[in-house]
């Protein structure tokens, strides 16, 4: 089985920073891309940022200029540095790993990020 474990979520004040981590483990033999999605109450899950095995990145408009996705030194690890956080960033953040262009995909359990004063 493949497992993705997120960490780093929590409560932070507006304007603050948070760094999310994700680590994949199990019988995954390749990783084409990894990314971060988020879902707020009453809203659909949306892309935040993604990164391919070659280092190409993609950001949703709300994340541009504030968030940065990066790969770790260990295969199957990815980070999301979040700066200048806003209350509207409050959501459950999910880590995604895609093994190949055609799949399969694996999801983490999610980590709660709450931005509030």
Rosetta silent file (secondary structure, phi, psi, omega in degrees, C-alpha in Angstrom):
SEQUENCE: XXXXXXXXXXXXXXXXXXXXXXXXXXXXXXXXXXXXXXXXXXXXXXXXXXXXXXXXXXXXXXXXXXXXXXXXXXXXXXXXXXXXXXXXXXXXXXXXXXXXXXXXXXXXXXXXXXXXX
SCORE:     score description
SCORE:     0.000 S_00000001
   1 L     0.000  153.798  177.288    0.000    0.000    0.000 S_00000001
   2 E  -109.100  132.092  177.736    1.001    3.609   -0.551 S_00000001
   3 E  -125.753  139.729  172.694    0.554    6.134    2.201 S_00000001
   4 E  -117.874  128.886 -177.794    0.958    9.886    2.187 S_00000001
   5 E  -121.278  120.629  177.561    1.308   11.621    5.522 S_00000001
   6 E   -97.026  153.579  175.099    0.942   15.379    5.876 S_00000001
   7 E  -154.056  165.815  175.599    2.129   17.453    8.793 S_00000001
   8 L   105.458   -6.457  178.456    2.677   21.064    9.747 S_00000001
   9 L   -71.756  167.875  179.519   -0.874   22.336    9.885 S_00000001
  10 E   161.428 -165.252 -179.762   -2.211   24.362   12.753 S_00000001
  11 E   -97.959  130.456 -179.785   -3.482   27.727   13.901 S_00000001
  12 E  -142.083  149.367  179.115   -1.713   30.845   12.679 S_00000001
  13 L   -78.281  153.946  174.289   -2.489   34.563   12.739 S_00000001
  14 L   -54.061  137.031 -176.651   -3.173   36.529    9.555 S_00000001
  15 L    88.882   -9.518 -179.291    0.099   37.533    7.949 S_00000001
  16 L   -81.600 -177.216 -177.545    1.899   34.607    9.501 S_00000001
  17 L  -128.041  155.101  178.474    3.683   31.679    7.902 S_00000001
  18 E  -150.904  146.267  179.118    3.339   27.938    7.949 S_00000001
  19 E  -123.861  116.046  178.674    5.279   25.095    6.325 S_00000001
  20 E   -94.035  144.465  178.410    3.467   21.913    5.375 S_00000001
  21 E  -124.347  149.584  176.681    5.280   18.632    4.812 S_00000001
  22 E  -141.833  134.980  179.037    4.251   15.469    3.001 S_00000001
  23 E  -132.247  129.571  177.900    6.033   12.132    2.848 S_00000001
  24 E   -96.763  143.055  177.143    5.081    9.143    0.712 S_00000001
  25 E  -145.451  163.148  179.656    5.813    5.591    1.771 S_00000001
  26 E   105.510 -160.451 -172.684    4.971    2.081    0.647 S_00000001
  27 L   -85.974   58.358  173.037    5.033    0.339   -2.715 S_00000001
  28 L  -104.729  124.077 -172.710    5.263    3.367   -4.962 S_00000001
  29 L  -101.086  -12.933  176.768    7.833    2.815   -7.682 S_00000001
  30 L  -154.776  156.596  176.285    7.731    6.143   -9.448 S_00000001
  31 L  -135.727  112.534  178.209    6.472    9.651   -8.857 S_00000001
  32 L   -81.058  -41.945 -177.990    5.506   11.788  -11.807 S_00000001
  33 E  -156.501  154.696  171.764    4.172   14.697   -9.791 S_00000001
  34 E  -132.643  155.220 -178.060    3.188   15.768   -6.315 S_00000001
  35 E  -160.495  175.489  177.747    0.948   18.564   -5.242 S_00000001
  36 E  -123.881  132.242  172.830   -1.165   20.259   -2.642 S_00000001
  37 E  -120.792  162.899  176.423   -4.919   20.741   -2.721 S_00000001
  38 E  -142.184  154.970  178.871   -7.204   22.355   -0.200 S_00000001
  39 E  -141.857  119.416  176.141  -10.866   22.217    0.690 S_00000001
  40 L   -95.269  157.624  179.302  -12.738   24.747    2.785 S_00000001
  41 L   -55.280  131.222  178.533  -16.167   24.053    4.315 S_00000001
  42 L    77.695    4.684 -179.402  -18.880   24.263    1.681 S_00000001
  43 L  -123.384  159.459  177.007  -16.401   24.495   -1.181 S_00000001
  44 L   -78.091  155.660  175.987  -14.931   22.045   -3.662 S_00000001
  45 L   -65.858  135.926 -176.544  -11.389   20.809   -3.365 S_00000001
  46 E  -132.267  151.223  176.867   -9.051   23.029   -5.346 S_00000001
  47 E   -67.637  138.644  171.397   -5.469   22.925   -6.521 S_00000001
  48 E  -105.610  -55.365 -179.166   -2.974   25.002   -4.573 S_00000001
  49 E  -161.319  154.385  177.206    0.340   24.025   -6.158 S_00000001
  50 E  -143.555  159.185  178.777    2.009   21.116   -7.914 S_00000001
  51 E  -146.204  137.360  179.660    5.508   20.062   -8.890 S_00000001
  52 E   -92.406  173.423  179.530    6.723   17.426  -11.341 S_00000001
  53 L   -65.077  -20.919  178.282    9.681   15.091  -11.040 S_00000001
  54 L   -91.177   -4.188  177.079   11.650   17.463  -13.255 S_00000001
  55 L    99.224    1.156  177.632   10.932   20.429  -11.018 S_00000001
  56 L   -70.322  134.963 -177.315    8.262   22.205  -13.035 S_00000001
  57 E  -117.319  155.594  176.861    5.799   24.018  -10.782 S_00000001
  58 E  -142.986  135.348 -177.875    2.253   25.234  -11.141 S_00000001
  59 E  -127.147  140.838  168.724    0.327   27.518   -8.788 S_00000001
  60 L   -70.523  153.211 -176.336   -3.283   28.486   -8.448 S_00000001
  61 H   -53.241  -43.676 -179.106   -3.846   32.240   -8.610 S_00000001
  62 H   -63.813  -20.260 -177.370   -4.502   32.688   -4.859 S_00000001
  63 H   -93.122  -18.205 -175.873   -1.175   31.034   -4.070 S_00000001
  64 L   -61.674  130.631  178.770    1.011   32.932   -6.508 S_00000001
  65 L    84.500  -12.632 -179.230    3.542   35.163   -4.804 S_00000001
  66 L  -118.398  -34.995 -176.911    2.718   33.833   -1.335 S_00000001
  67 E  -109.486  153.657  176.581    3.178   30.066   -1.445 S_00000001
  68 E  -141.150  126.247  177.087    6.104   27.967   -2.655 S_00000001
  69 E   -99.908  142.410 -179.408    6.135   24.248   -3.359 S_00000001
  70 E  -150.226  155.578  175.769    9.381   22.311   -3.250 S_00000001
  71 E   -93.767  148.500  176.727   10.657   18.749   -3.244 S_00000001
  72 L   -84.922  173.458  178.183   12.630   17.295   -0.398 S_00000001
  73 L   -68.491  -27.520  178.072   15.980   15.570   -0.566 S_00000001
  74 L   -91.840  133.692  178.990   14.222   12.249   -0.063 S_00000001
  75 L   -57.636  135.534  179.190   12.138   10.894   -2.935 S_00000001
  76 L    88.211   11.657  176.404    8.446   11.207   -2.257 S_00000001
  77 E  -113.915  143.325  179.817    8.682   14.253   -0.018 S_00000001
  78 E  -148.243  149.276 -178.658    7.211   17.632   -0.794 S_00000001
  79 E  -126.200  156.135  172.510    6.775   20.875    1.104 S_00000001
  80 E  -132.397  107.973  175.395    4.483   23.861    0.895 S_00000001
  81 E   -87.670  121.703 -177.604    5.807   27.095    2.346 S_00000001
  82 E  -116.831  118.719  179.373    2.919   29.452    3.019 S_00000001
  83 L  -118.149  163.016  178.723    3.599   33.107    3.749 S_00000001
  84 L    49.844   48.559 -174.922    1.357   36.127    4.261 S_00000001
  85 L   -65.649  143.842 -179.699   -1.495   33.864    5.234 S_00000001
  86 L  -119.289  156.582  177.566   -5.044   35.164    5.017 S_00000001
  87 H   -54.838  -33.563  179.462   -8.243   33.977    6.709 S_00000001
  88 H   -70.624   -7.053  173.211   -9.478   32.738    3.326 S_00000001
  89 H   -80.500   -8.562 -179.947   -6.567   30.288    3.283 S_00000001
  90 L   -60.489  124.359 -177.236   -8.297   28.369    6.055 S_00000001
  91 E  -177.624  170.805  166.983   -8.944   24.839    4.792 S_00000001
  92 E   -88.623  126.865 -178.200   -7.926   21.238    5.034 S_00000001
  93 E  -102.304  129.311 -176.171   -4.807   20.796    2.935 S_00000001
  94 E  -115.980  138.938  175.139   -4.271   17.495    1.133 S_00000001
  95 E   -93.233  140.369  179.714   -1.112   16.056   -0.363 S_00000001
  96 E  -126.151  138.083  170.579   -1.266   14.283   -3.734 S_00000001
  97 E  -126.585  131.413  177.189    1.192   11.953   -5.430 S_00000001
  98 E  -115.487  123.233 -172.406    0.761   10.800   -9.018 S_00000001
  99 L   -71.520  -43.560  179.629    2.843    7.795  -10.019 S_00000001
 100 L  -140.106  176.338  176.861    2.784    8.308  -13.804 S_00000001
 101 L   -57.167  -35.278 -177.425    1.145   10.555  -16.374 S_00000001
 102 L   -95.669    2.613  179.926   -1.723    8.052  -16.512 S_00000001
 103 L   106.982 -172.680   -3.410   -1.923    7.392  -12.763 S_00000001
 104 L   -77.859  173.368  176.979   -2.566    6.070  -10.237 S_00000001
 105 E  -113.169  148.492  177.966   -3.026    8.858   -7.709 S_00000001
 106 E  -130.595  140.717 -176.787   -2.624    8.717   -3.972 S_00000001
 107 E  -122.168  145.510  172.791   -3.980   11.146   -1.394 S_00000001
 108 L   -82.888  177.734 -176.756   -3.060   11.962    2.153 S_00000001
 109 L   -82.710  -14.668  179.061   -5.506   12.285    5.008 S_00000001
 110 L    96.452  150.475  175.463   -5.271   16.065    5.124 S_00000001
 111 E  -134.575  134.773 -174.796   -4.003   18.576    7.643 S_00000001
 112 E   -80.330  130.325  172.463   -6.027   21.482    8.995 S_00000001
 113 E  -118.382  122.150  179.766   -4.786   25.024    8.464 S_00000001
 114 E  -123.013  122.091  179.424   -6.653   27.748   10.324 S_00000001
 115 E  -110.531  109.067 -175.390   -5.794   31.418    9.830 S_00000001
 116 L  -158.651  148.967  175.167   -7.457   33.523   12.490 S_00000001
 117 L   -94.040    0.000    0.000   -6.695   36.214   15.014 S_00000001
